[in-house]
PDB file of C-alpha atoms in Angstrom:
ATOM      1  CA  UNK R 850      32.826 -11.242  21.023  1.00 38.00           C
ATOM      2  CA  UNK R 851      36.552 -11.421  20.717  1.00 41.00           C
ATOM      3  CA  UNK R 852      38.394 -14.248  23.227  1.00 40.00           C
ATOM      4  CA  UNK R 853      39.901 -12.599  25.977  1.00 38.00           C
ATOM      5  CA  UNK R 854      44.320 -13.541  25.873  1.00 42.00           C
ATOM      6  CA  UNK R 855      45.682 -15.533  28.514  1.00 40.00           C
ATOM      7  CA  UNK R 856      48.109 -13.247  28.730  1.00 44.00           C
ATOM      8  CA  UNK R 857      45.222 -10.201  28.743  1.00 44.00           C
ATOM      9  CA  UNK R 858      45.554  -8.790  32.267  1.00 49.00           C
ATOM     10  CA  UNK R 859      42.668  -9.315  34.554  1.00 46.00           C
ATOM     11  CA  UNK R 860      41.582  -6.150  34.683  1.00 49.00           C
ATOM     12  CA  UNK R 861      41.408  -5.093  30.974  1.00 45.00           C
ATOM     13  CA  UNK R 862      39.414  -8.843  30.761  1.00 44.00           C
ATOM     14  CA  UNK R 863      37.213  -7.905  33.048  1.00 39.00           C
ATOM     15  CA  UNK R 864      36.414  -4.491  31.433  1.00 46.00           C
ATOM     16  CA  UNK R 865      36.012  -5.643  28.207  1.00 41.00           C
ATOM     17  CA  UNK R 866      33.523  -8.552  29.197  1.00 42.00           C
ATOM     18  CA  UNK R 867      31.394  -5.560  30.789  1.00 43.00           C
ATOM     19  CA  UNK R 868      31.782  -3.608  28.316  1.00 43.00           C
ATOM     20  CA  UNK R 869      30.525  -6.538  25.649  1.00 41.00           C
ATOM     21  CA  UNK R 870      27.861  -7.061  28.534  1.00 43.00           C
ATOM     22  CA  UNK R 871      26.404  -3.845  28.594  1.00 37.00           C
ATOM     23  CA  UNK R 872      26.363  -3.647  24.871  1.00 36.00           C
ATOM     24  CA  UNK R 873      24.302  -6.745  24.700  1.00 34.00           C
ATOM     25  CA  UNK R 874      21.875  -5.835  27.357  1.00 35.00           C
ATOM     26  CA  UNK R 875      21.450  -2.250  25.196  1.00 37.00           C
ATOM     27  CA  UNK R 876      20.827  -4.215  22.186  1.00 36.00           C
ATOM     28  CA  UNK R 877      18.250  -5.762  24.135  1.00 35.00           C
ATOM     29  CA  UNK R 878      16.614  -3.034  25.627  1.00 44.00           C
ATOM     30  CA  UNK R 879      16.296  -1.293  22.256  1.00 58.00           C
ATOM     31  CA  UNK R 880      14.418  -3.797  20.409  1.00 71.00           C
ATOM     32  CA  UNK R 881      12.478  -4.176  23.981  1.00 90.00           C
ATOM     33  CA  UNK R 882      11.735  -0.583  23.403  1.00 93.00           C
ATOM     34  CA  UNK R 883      10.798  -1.044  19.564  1.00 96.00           C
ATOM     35  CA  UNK R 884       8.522  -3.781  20.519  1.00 95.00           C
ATOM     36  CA  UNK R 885       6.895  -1.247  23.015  1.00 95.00           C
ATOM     37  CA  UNK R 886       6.579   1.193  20.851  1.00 97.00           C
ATOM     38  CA  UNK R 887       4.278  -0.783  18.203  1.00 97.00           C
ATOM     39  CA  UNK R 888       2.159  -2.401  20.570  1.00 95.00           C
ATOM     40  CA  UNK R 889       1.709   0.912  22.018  1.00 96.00           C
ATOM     41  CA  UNK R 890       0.479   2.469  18.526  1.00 97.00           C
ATOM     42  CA  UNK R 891      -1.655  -0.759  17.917  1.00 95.00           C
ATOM     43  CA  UNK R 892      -3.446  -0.287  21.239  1.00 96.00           C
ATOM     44  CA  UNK R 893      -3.530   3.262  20.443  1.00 96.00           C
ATOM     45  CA  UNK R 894      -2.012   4.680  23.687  1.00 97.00           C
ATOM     46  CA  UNK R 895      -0.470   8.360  23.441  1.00 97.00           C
ATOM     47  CA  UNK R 896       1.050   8.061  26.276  1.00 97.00           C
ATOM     48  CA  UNK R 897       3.252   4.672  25.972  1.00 96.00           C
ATOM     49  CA  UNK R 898       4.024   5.648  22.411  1.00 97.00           C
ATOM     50  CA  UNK R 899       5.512   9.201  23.723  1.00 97.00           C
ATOM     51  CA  UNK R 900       7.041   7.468  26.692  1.00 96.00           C
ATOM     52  CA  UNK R 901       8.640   4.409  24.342  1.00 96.00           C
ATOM     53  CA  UNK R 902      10.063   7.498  21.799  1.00 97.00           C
ATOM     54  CA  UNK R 903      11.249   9.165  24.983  1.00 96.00           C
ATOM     55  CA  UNK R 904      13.270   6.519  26.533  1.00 95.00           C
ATOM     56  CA  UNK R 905      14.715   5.758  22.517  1.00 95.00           C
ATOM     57  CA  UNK R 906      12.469   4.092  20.642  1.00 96.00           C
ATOM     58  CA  UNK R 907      13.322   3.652  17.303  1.00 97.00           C
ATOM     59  CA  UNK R 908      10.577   5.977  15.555  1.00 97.00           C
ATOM     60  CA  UNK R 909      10.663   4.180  11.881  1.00 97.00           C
ATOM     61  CA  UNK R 910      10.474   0.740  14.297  1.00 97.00           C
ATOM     62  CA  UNK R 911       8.332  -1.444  11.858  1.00 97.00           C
ATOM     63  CA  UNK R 912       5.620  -4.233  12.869  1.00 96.00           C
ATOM     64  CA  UNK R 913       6.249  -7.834  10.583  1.00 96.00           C
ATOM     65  CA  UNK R 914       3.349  -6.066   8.079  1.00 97.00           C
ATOM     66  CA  UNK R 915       6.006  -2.783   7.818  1.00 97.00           C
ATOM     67  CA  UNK R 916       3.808  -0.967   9.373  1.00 98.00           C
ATOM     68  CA  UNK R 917       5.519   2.328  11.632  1.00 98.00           C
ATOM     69  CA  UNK R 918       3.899   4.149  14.402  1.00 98.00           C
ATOM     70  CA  UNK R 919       3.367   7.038  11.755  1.00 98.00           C
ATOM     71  CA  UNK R 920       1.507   4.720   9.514  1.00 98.00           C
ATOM     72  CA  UNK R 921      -0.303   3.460  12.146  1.00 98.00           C
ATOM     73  CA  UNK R 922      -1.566   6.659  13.318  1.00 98.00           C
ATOM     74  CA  UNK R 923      -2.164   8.116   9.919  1.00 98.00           C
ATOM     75  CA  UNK R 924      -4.497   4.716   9.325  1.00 96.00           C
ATOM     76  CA  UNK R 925      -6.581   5.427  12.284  1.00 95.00           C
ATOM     77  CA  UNK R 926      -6.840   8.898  12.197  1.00 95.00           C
ATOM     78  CA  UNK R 927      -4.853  10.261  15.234  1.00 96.00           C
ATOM     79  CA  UNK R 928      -2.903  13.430  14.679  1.00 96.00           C
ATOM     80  CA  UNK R 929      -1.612  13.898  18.035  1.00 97.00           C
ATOM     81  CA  UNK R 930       0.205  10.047  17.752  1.00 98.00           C
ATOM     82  CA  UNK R 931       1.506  11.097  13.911  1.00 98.00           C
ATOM     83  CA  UNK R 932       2.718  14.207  15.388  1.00 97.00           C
ATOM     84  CA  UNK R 933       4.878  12.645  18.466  1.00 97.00           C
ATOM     85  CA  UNK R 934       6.058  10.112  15.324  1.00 98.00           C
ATOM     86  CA  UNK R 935       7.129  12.686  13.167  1.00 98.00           C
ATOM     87  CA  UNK R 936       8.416  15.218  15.870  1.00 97.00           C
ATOM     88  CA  UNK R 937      10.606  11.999  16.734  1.00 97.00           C
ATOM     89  CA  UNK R 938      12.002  12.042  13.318  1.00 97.00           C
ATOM     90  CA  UNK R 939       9.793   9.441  11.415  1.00 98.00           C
ATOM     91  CA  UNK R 940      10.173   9.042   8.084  1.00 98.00           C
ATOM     92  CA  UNK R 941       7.187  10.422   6.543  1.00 98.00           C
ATOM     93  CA  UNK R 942       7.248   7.870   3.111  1.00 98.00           C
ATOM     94  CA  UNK R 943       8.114   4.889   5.002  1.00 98.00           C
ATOM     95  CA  UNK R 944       5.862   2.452   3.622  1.00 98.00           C
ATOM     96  CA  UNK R 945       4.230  -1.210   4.735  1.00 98.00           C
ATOM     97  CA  UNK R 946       5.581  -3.681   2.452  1.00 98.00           C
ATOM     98  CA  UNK R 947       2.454  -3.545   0.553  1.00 98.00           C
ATOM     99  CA  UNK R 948       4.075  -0.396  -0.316  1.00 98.00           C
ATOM    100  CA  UNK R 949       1.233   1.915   1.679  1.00 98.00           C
ATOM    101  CA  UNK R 950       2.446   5.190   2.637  1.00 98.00           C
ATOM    102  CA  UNK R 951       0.930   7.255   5.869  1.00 98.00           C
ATOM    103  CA  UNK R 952      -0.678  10.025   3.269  1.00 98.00           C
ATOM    104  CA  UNK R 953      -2.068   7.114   1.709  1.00 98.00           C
ATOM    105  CA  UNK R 954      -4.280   5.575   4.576  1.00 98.00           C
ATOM    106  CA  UNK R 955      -4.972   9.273   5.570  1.00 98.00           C
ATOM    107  CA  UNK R 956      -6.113  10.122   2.562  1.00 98.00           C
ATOM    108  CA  UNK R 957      -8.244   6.448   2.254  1.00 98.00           C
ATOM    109  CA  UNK R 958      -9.583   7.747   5.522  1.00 96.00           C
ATOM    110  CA  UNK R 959     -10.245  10.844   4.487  1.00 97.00           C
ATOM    111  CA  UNK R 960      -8.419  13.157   6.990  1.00 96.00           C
ATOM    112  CA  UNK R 961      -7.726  16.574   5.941  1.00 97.00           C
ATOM    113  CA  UNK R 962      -5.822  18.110   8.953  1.00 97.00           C
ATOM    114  CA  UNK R 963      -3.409  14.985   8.664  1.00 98.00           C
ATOM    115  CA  UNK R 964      -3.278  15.089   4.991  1.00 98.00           C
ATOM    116  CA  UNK R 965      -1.898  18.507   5.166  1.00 98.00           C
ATOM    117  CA  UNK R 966      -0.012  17.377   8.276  1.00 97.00           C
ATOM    118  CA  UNK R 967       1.456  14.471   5.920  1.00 98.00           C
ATOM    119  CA  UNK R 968       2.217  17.121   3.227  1.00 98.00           C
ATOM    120  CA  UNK R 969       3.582  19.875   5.499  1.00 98.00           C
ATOM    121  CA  UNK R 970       6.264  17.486   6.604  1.00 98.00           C
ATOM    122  CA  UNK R 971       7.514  16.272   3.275  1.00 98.00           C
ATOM    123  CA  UNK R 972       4.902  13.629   2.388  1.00 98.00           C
ATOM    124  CA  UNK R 973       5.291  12.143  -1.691  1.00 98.00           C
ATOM    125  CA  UNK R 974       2.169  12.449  -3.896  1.00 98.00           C
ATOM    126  CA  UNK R 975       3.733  10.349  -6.310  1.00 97.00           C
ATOM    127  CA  UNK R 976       4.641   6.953  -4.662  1.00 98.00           C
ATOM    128  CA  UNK R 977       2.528   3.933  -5.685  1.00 98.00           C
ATOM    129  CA  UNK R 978       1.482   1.284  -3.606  1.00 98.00           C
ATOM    130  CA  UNK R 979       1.987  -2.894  -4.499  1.00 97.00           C
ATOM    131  CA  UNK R 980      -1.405  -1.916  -6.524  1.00 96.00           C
ATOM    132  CA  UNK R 981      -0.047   0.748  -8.702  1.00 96.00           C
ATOM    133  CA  UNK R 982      -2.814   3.377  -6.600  1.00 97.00           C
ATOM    134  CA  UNK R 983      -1.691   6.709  -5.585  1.00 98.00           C
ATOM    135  CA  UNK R 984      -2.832   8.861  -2.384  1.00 98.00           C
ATOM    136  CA  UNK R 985      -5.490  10.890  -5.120  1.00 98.00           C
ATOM    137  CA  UNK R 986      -6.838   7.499  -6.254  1.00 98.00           C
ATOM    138  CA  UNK R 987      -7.080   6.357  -2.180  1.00 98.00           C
ATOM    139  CA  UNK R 988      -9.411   9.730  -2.015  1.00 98.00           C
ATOM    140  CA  UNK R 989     -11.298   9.873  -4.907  1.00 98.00           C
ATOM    141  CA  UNK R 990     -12.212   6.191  -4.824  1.00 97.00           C
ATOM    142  CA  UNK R 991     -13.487   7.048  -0.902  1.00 97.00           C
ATOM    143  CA  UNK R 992     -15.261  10.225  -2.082  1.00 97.00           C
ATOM    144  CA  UNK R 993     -13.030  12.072  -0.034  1.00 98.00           C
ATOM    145  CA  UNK R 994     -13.625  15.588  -1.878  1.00 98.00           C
ATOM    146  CA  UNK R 995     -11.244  17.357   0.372  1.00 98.00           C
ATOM    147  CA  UNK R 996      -8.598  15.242   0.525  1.00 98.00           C
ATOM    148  CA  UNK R 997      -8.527  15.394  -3.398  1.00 98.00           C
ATOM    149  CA  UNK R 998      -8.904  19.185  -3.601  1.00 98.00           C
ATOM    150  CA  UNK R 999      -5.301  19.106  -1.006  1.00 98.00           C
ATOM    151  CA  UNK R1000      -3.498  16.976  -3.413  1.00 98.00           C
ATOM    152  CA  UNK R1001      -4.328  18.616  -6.687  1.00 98.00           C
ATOM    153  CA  UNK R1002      -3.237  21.507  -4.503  1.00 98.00           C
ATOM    154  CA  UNK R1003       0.276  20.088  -4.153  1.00 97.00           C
ATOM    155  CA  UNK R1004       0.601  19.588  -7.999  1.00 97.00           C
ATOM    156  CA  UNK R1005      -0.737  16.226  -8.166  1.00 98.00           C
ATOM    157  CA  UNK R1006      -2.091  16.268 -12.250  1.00 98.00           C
ATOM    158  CA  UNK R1007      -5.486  16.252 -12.615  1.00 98.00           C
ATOM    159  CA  UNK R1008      -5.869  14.082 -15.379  1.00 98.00           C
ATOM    160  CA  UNK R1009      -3.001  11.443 -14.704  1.00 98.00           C
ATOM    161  CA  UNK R1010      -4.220   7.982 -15.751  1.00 97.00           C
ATOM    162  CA  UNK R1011      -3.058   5.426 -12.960  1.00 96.00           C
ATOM    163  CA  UNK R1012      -3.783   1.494 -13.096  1.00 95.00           C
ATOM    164  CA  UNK R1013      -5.923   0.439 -15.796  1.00 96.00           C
ATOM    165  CA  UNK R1014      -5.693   3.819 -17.285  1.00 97.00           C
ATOM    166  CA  UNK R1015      -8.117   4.930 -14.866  1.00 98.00           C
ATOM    167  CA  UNK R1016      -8.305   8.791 -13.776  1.00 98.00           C
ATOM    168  CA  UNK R1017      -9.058  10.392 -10.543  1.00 98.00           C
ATOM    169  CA  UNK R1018     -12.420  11.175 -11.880  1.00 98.00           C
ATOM    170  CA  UNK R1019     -13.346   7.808 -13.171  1.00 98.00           C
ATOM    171  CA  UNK R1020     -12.878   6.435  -9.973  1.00 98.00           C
ATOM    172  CA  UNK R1021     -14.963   9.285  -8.342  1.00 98.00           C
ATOM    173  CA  UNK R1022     -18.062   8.803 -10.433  1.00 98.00           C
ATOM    174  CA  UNK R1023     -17.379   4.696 -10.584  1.00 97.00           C
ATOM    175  CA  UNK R1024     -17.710   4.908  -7.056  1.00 97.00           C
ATOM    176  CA  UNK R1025     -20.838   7.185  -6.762  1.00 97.00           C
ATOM    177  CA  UNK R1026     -19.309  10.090  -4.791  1.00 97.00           C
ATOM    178  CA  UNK R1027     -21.152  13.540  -6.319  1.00 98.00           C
ATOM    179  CA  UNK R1028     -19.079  16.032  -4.223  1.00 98.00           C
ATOM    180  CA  UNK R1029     -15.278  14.228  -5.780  1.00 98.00           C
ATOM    181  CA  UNK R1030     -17.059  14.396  -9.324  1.00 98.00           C
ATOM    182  CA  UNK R1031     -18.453  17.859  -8.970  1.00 98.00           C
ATOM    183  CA  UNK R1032     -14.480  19.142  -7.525  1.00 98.00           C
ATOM    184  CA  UNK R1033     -12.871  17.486 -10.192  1.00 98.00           C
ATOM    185  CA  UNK R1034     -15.116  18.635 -13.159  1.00 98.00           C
ATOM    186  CA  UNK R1035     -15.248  22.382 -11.534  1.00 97.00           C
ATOM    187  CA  UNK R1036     -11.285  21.873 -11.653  1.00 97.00           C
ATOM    188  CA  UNK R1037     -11.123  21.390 -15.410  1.00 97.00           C
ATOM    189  CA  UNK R1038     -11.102  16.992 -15.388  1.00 98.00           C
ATOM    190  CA  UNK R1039     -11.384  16.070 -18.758  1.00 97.00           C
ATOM    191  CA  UNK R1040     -14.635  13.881 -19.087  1.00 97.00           C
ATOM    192  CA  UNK R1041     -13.782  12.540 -22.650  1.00 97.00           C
ATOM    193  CA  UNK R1042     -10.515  10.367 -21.057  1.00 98.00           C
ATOM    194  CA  UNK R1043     -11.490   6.315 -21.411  1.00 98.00           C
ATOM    195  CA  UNK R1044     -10.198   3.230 -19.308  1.00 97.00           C
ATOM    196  CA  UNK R1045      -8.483   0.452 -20.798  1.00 97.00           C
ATOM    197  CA  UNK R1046     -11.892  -0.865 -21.208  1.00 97.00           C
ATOM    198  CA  UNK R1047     -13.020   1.955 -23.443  1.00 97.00           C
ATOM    199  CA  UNK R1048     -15.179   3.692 -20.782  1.00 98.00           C
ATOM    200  CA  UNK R1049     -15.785   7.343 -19.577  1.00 98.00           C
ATOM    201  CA  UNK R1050     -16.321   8.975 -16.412  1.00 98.00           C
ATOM    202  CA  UNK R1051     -19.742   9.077 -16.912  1.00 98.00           C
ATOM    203  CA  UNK R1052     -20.196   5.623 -18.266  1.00 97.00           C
ATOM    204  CA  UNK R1053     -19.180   4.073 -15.543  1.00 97.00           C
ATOM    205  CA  UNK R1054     -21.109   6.140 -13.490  1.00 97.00           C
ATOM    206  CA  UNK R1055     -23.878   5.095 -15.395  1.00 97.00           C
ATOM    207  CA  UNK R1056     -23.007   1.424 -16.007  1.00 96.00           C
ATOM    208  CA  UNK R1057     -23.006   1.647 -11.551  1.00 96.00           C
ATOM    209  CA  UNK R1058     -26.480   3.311 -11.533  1.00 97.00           C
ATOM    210  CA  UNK R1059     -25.259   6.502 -10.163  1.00 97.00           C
ATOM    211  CA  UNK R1060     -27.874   8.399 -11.354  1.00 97.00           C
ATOM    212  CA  UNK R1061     -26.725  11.775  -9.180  1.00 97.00           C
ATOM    213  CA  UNK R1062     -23.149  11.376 -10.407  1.00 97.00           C
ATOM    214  CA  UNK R1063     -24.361  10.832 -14.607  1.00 96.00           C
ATOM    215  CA  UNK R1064     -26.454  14.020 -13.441  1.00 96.00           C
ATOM    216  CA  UNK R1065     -23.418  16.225 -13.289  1.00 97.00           C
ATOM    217  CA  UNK R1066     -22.101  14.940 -16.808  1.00 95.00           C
ATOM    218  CA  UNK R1067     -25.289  15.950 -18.331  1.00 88.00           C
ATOM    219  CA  UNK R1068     -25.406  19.370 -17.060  1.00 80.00           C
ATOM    220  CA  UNK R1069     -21.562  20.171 -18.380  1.00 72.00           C
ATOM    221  CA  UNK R1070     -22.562  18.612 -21.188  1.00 64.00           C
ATOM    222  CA  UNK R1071     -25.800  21.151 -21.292  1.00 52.00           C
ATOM    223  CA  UNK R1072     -23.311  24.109 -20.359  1.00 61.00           C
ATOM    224  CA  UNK R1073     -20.888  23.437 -22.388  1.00 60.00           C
ATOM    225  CA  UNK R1074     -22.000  21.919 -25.838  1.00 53.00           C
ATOM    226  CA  UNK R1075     -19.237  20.379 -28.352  1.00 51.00           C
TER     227      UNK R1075
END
């Protein structure tokens, strides 16, 4: 704050010291309100969170993990919190600073009404988090068959290889989920693609002991002979 002139009359000096009050004690109040706001999400109250946003919460207000209220919902599930978030004007790819995006941990947990949510209000398919894992590879990897089926939806490339030059199908049939495996092979996967280890699909599926998954490799292979 600027030093008020001696020769400042006492009346502008007194105005300007309430006016550098008041802007202080909004300052204040606003990272009062931000605080609010997140312990609100964390506790998972509706109510506080719309009450916090009402009286001007920052909505993109992040927690010391960079988490936002939007991620925060989108992590547990609730569409009616995301919703106040985003009708608040949260940014929909604002991400933690391990670099986890809300249609990430949606599509982890495996939420299709938030996914397309997510997607409806501008959410990125492409973004990586500090792993180098998309939102498909967060589905696949949680058998999430309808969460996958969404993103290829929105353009997401069915065969892209991610970390470790692993597919969305690889980690699918790694990870034992028949209904990801049987969406992506009815969608046109390519089952020939290897890791950076030299392994199919279907080797790793067998390698895991998924017996159910290697089942579905078999009978393409049956269907369609090279």
């Amino acid at each position: 704050m600027k030093a008020v002139s001696a020769h400042c009359p006492i009346g502008i000096a007194v105005g300007l010291l309430l006016a550098a009050n008041l802007a202080w004690c909004q300052a204040v109040s606003n990272t009062s309100l931000n605080a609010q706001l997140l312990v609100a999400a964390r506790q998972s109250d509706l109510a506080a969170v719309a009450q916090a946003l009402d009286r001007g919460a920052a909505p993109n207000s992040r927690n010391r993990l960079g988490k936002t209220v939007l991620l925060i919902a989108a992590e547990r599930g609730q569409m009616a919190m995301a919703q106040a978030a985003l009708s608040a004007g949260a940014d929909v790819n604002l991400a933690s600073v391990e670099k986890v995006t809300p249609l990430m941990a949606a599509s982890y947990n495996g939420k299709p009404e938030l996914v397309r949510q997510l997607l409806a209000a501008g959410a990125r398919t492409d973004l990586l988090d500090h792993l180098h894992k998309p939102a498909i590879v967060y589905a696949a990897g949680q058998g999430h068959a309808e969460v996958v089926g969404l993103l290829l939806d929105r353009g997401v490339a069915i065969d892209a290889s991610y970390e470790n030059r692993l597919t969305a199908l690889m980690w699918a049939a790694g990870q034992g989920s028949v209904a990801t495996t049987r969406l992506l092979l009815g969608r046109g996967a390519r089952a020939d693609l290897r890791d950076d280890r030299g392994l199919t699909a279907a080797e790793m599926a067998r390698q895991a002991g998924h017996a159910a998954v290697l089942a579905l490799f078999d009978c393409r292979r049956d269907r369609d002979p090279a």
